[in-house]
Tab-separated table of C-alpha atoms in Angstrom:
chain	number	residue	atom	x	y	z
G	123	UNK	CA	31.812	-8.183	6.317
G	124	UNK	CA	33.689	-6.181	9.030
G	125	UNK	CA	35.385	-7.795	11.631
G	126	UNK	CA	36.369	-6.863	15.287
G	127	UNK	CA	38.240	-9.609	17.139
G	128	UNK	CA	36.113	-12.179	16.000
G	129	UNK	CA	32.871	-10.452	16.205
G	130	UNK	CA	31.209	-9.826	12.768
G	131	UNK	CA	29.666	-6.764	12.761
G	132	UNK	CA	27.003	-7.114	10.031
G	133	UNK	CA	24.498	-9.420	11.293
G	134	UNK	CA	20.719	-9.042	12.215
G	135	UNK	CA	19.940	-9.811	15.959
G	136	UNK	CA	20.328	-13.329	17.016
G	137	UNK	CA	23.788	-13.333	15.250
G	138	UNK	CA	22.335	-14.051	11.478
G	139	UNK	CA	22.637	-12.399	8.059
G	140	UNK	CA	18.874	-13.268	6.891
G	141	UNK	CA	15.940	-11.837	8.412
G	142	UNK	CA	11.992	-12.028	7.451
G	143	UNK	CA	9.961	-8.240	8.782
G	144	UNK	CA	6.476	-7.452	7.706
G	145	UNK	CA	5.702	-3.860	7.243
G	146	UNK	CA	1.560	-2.955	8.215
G	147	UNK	CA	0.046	0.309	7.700
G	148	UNK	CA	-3.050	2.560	8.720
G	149	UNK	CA	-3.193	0.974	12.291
G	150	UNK	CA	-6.808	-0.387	11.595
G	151	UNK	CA	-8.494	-3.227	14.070
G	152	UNK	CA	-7.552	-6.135	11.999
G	153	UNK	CA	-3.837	-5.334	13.357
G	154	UNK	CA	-5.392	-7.254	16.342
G	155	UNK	CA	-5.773	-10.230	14.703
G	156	UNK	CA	-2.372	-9.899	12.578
G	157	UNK	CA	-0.211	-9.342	15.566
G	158	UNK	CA	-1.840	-12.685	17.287
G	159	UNK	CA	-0.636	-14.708	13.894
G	160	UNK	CA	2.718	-13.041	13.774
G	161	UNK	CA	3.434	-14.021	17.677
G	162	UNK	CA	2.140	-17.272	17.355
G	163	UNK	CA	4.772	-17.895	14.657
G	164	UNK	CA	7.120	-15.967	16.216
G	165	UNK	CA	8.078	-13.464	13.776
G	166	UNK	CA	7.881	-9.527	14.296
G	167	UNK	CA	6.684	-6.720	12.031
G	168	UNK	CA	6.871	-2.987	12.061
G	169	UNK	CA	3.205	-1.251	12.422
G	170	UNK	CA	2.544	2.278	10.740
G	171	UNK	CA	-0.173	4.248	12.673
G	172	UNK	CA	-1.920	7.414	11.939
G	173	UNK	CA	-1.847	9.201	15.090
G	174	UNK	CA	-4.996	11.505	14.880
G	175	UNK	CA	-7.063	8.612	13.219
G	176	UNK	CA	-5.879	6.568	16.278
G	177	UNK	CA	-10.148	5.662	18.141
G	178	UNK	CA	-12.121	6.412	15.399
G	179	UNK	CA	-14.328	3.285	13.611
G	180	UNK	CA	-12.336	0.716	12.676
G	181	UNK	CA	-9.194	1.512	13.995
G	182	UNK	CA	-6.909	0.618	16.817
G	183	UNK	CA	-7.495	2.940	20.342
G	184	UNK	CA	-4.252	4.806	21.476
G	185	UNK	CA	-4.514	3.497	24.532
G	186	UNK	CA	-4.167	-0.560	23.476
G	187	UNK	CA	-0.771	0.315	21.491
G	188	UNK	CA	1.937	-0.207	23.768
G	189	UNK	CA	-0.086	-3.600	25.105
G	190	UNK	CA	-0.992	-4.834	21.222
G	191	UNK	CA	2.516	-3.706	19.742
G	192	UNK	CA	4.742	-4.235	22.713
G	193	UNK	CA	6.541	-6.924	20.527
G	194	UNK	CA	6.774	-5.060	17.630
G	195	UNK	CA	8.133	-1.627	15.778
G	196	UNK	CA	5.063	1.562	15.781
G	197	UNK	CA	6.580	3.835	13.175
G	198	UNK	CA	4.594	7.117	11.678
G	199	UNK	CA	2.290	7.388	9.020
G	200	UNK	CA	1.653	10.565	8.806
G	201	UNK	CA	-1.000	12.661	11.163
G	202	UNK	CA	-4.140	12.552	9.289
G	203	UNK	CA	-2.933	9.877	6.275
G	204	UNK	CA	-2.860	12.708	3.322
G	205	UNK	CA	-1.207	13.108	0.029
G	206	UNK	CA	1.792	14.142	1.408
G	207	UNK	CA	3.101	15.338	-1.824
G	208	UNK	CA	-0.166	17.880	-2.289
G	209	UNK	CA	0.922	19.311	0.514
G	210	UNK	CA	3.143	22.783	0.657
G	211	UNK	CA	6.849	21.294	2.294
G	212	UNK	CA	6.205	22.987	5.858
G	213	UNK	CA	2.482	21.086	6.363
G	214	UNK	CA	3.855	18.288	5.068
G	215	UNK	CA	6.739	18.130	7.987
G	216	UNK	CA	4.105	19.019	10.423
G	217	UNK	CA	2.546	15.931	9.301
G	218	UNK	CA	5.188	14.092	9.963
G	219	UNK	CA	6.522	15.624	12.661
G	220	UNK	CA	3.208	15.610	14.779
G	221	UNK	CA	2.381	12.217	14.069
G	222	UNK	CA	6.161	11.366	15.619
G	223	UNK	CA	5.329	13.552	18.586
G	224	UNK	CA	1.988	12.516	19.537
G	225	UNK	CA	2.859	8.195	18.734
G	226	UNK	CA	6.510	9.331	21.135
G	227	UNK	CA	3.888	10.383	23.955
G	228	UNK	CA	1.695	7.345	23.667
G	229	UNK	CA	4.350	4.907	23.842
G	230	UNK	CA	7.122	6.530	25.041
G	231	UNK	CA	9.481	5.613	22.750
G	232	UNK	CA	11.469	7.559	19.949
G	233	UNK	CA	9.890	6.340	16.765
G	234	UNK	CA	12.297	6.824	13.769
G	235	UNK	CA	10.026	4.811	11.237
G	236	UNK	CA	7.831	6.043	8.062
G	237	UNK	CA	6.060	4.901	5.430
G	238	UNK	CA	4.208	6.836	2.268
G	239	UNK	CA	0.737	7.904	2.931
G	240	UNK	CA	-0.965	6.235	-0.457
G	241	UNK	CA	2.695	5.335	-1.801
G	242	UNK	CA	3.608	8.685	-2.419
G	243	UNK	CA	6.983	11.021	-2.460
G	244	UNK	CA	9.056	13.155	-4.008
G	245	UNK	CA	11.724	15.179	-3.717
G	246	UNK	CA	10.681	17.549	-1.299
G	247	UNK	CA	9.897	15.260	1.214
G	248	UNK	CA	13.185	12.981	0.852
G	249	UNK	CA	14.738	16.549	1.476
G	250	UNK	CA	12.777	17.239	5.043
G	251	UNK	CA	12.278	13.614	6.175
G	252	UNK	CA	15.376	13.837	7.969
G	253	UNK	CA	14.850	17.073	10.012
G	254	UNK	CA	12.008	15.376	11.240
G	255	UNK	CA	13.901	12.417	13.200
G	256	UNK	CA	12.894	9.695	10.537
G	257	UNK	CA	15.909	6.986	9.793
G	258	UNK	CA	13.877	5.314	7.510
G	259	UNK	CA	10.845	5.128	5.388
G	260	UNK	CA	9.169	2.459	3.297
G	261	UNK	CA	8.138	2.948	-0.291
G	262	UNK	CA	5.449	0.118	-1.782
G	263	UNK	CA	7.948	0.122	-5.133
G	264	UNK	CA	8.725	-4.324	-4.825
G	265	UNK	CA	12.109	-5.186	-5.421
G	266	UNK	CA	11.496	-8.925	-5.532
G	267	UNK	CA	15.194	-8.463	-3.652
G	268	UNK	CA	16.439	-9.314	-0.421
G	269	UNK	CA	19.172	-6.924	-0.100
G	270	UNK	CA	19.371	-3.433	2.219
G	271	UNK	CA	18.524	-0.043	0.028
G	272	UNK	CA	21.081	2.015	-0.707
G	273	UNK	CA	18.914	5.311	0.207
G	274	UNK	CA	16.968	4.620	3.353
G	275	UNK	CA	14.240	6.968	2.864
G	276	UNK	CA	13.246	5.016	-0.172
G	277	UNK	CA	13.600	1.396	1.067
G	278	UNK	CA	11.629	-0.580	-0.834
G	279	UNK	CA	10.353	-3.655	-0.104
G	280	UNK	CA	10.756	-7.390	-1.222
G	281	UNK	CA	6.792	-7.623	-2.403
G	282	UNK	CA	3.386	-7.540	-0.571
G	283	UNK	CA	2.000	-10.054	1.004
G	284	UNK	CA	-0.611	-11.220	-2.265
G	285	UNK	CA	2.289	-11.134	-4.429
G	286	UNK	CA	1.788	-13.642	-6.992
G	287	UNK	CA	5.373	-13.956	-7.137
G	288	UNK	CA	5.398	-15.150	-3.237
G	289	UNK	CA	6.458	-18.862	-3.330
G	290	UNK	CA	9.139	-18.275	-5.841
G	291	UNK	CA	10.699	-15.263	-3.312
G	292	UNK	CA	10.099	-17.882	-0.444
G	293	UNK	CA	12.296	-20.329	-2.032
G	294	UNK	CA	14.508	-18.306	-3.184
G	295	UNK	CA	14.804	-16.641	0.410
G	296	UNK	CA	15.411	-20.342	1.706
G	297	UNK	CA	17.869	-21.036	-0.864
G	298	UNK	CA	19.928	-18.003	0.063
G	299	UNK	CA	23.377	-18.476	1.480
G	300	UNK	CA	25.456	-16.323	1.219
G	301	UNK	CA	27.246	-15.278	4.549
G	302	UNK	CA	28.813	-12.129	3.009
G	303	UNK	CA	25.623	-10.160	3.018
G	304	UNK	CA	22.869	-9.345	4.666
G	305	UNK	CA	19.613	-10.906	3.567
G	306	UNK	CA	16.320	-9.138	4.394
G	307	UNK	CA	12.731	-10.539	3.148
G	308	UNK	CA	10.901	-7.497	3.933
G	309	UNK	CA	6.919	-7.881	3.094
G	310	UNK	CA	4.591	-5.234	3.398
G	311	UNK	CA	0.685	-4.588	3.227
G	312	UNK	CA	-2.074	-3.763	5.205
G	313	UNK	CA	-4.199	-6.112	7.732
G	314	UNK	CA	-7.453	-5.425	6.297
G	315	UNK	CA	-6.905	-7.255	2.750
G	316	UNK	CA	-6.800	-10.362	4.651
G	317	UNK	CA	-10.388	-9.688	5.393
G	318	UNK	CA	-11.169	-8.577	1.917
């Protein structure tokens, strides 16, 4: 833990070194219903949308973003939600990077979140990721772990949310004390399992 003065300078927001984030992706209509649950309970999550899919059946309108996710994280998805790793290097960072530009314009805010079109990478896009403004970008691969990644454009998560492993990582989570290091129960999925 680094220290200035007094002030530790590892800590989440709200001065703690455990956090719970939920991770949602494809930007469907049952984010609607999610992001009512996660602000009743008060917790936040980071939504991955699919700019040019943005309107058509079944999934959010552009224009509703900044209302529905005003209290959470929009990060990309890619453009058009392809296998990004079919894709020649320069059309997949035009996926990227349009699907940056065009969610930028709608909410106008710099979005520096990712996560894999259908779970996918590989070394070419870890090596362009970055010239296209992203920080970050999930993976699917669980950890069943609560610590930071070392490589931030693989972070993988603690589970999803059917994990049958769920009320052991919630105990463990609770359990947790150690002020040393950050803590981070980071569940992903996508809204419309909870219907299926």
């Amino acid at each position: 833990m680094s220290m200035i003065g007094r002030i530790a300078t590892n800590l989440f927001p709200g001065g703690t070194n455990k956090a719970l984030t939920f991770s949602y992706d494809d930007g469907t209509t049952h984010d609607r219903r999610l992001v009512q649950i996660l602000e009743k309970n008060g917790l936040k999550g980071t939504f991955h949308l699919n700019s040019s899919i943005l309107g058509k059946e079944g999934f959010v309108q552009a224009d509703e973003i900044c209302g529905l996710f005003k209290n959470h994280e929009i990060a990309c998805h890619s453009s058009t939600h392809p296998f990004l790793n079919r894709l020649p290097p320069h059309a997949a960072l035009e996926e990227i990077r349009e699907d940056r530009l065009k969610l930028e314009k709608i909410t106008g805010s710099i979005i520096r979140g990712f996560s894999y079109p259908y779970a996918v990478y590989n070394s070419a896009l870890l090596e362009i990721l970055p010239s296209t403004g992203i920080a970050y970008a999930r993976t699917v691969e669980k950890t069943h772990q609560f610590g930071l990644p070392d490589n931030f454009l693989r972070w993988h998560p603690t589970c999803h949310h059917d994990d049958p492993e769920m009320d052991r990582l919630i105990s463990e989570f609770i359990k947790e004390n150690n002020p040393k290091t950050n803590c981070l129960f980071y569940i992903w999925g996508h809204s419309f399992e909870f219907e299926n």
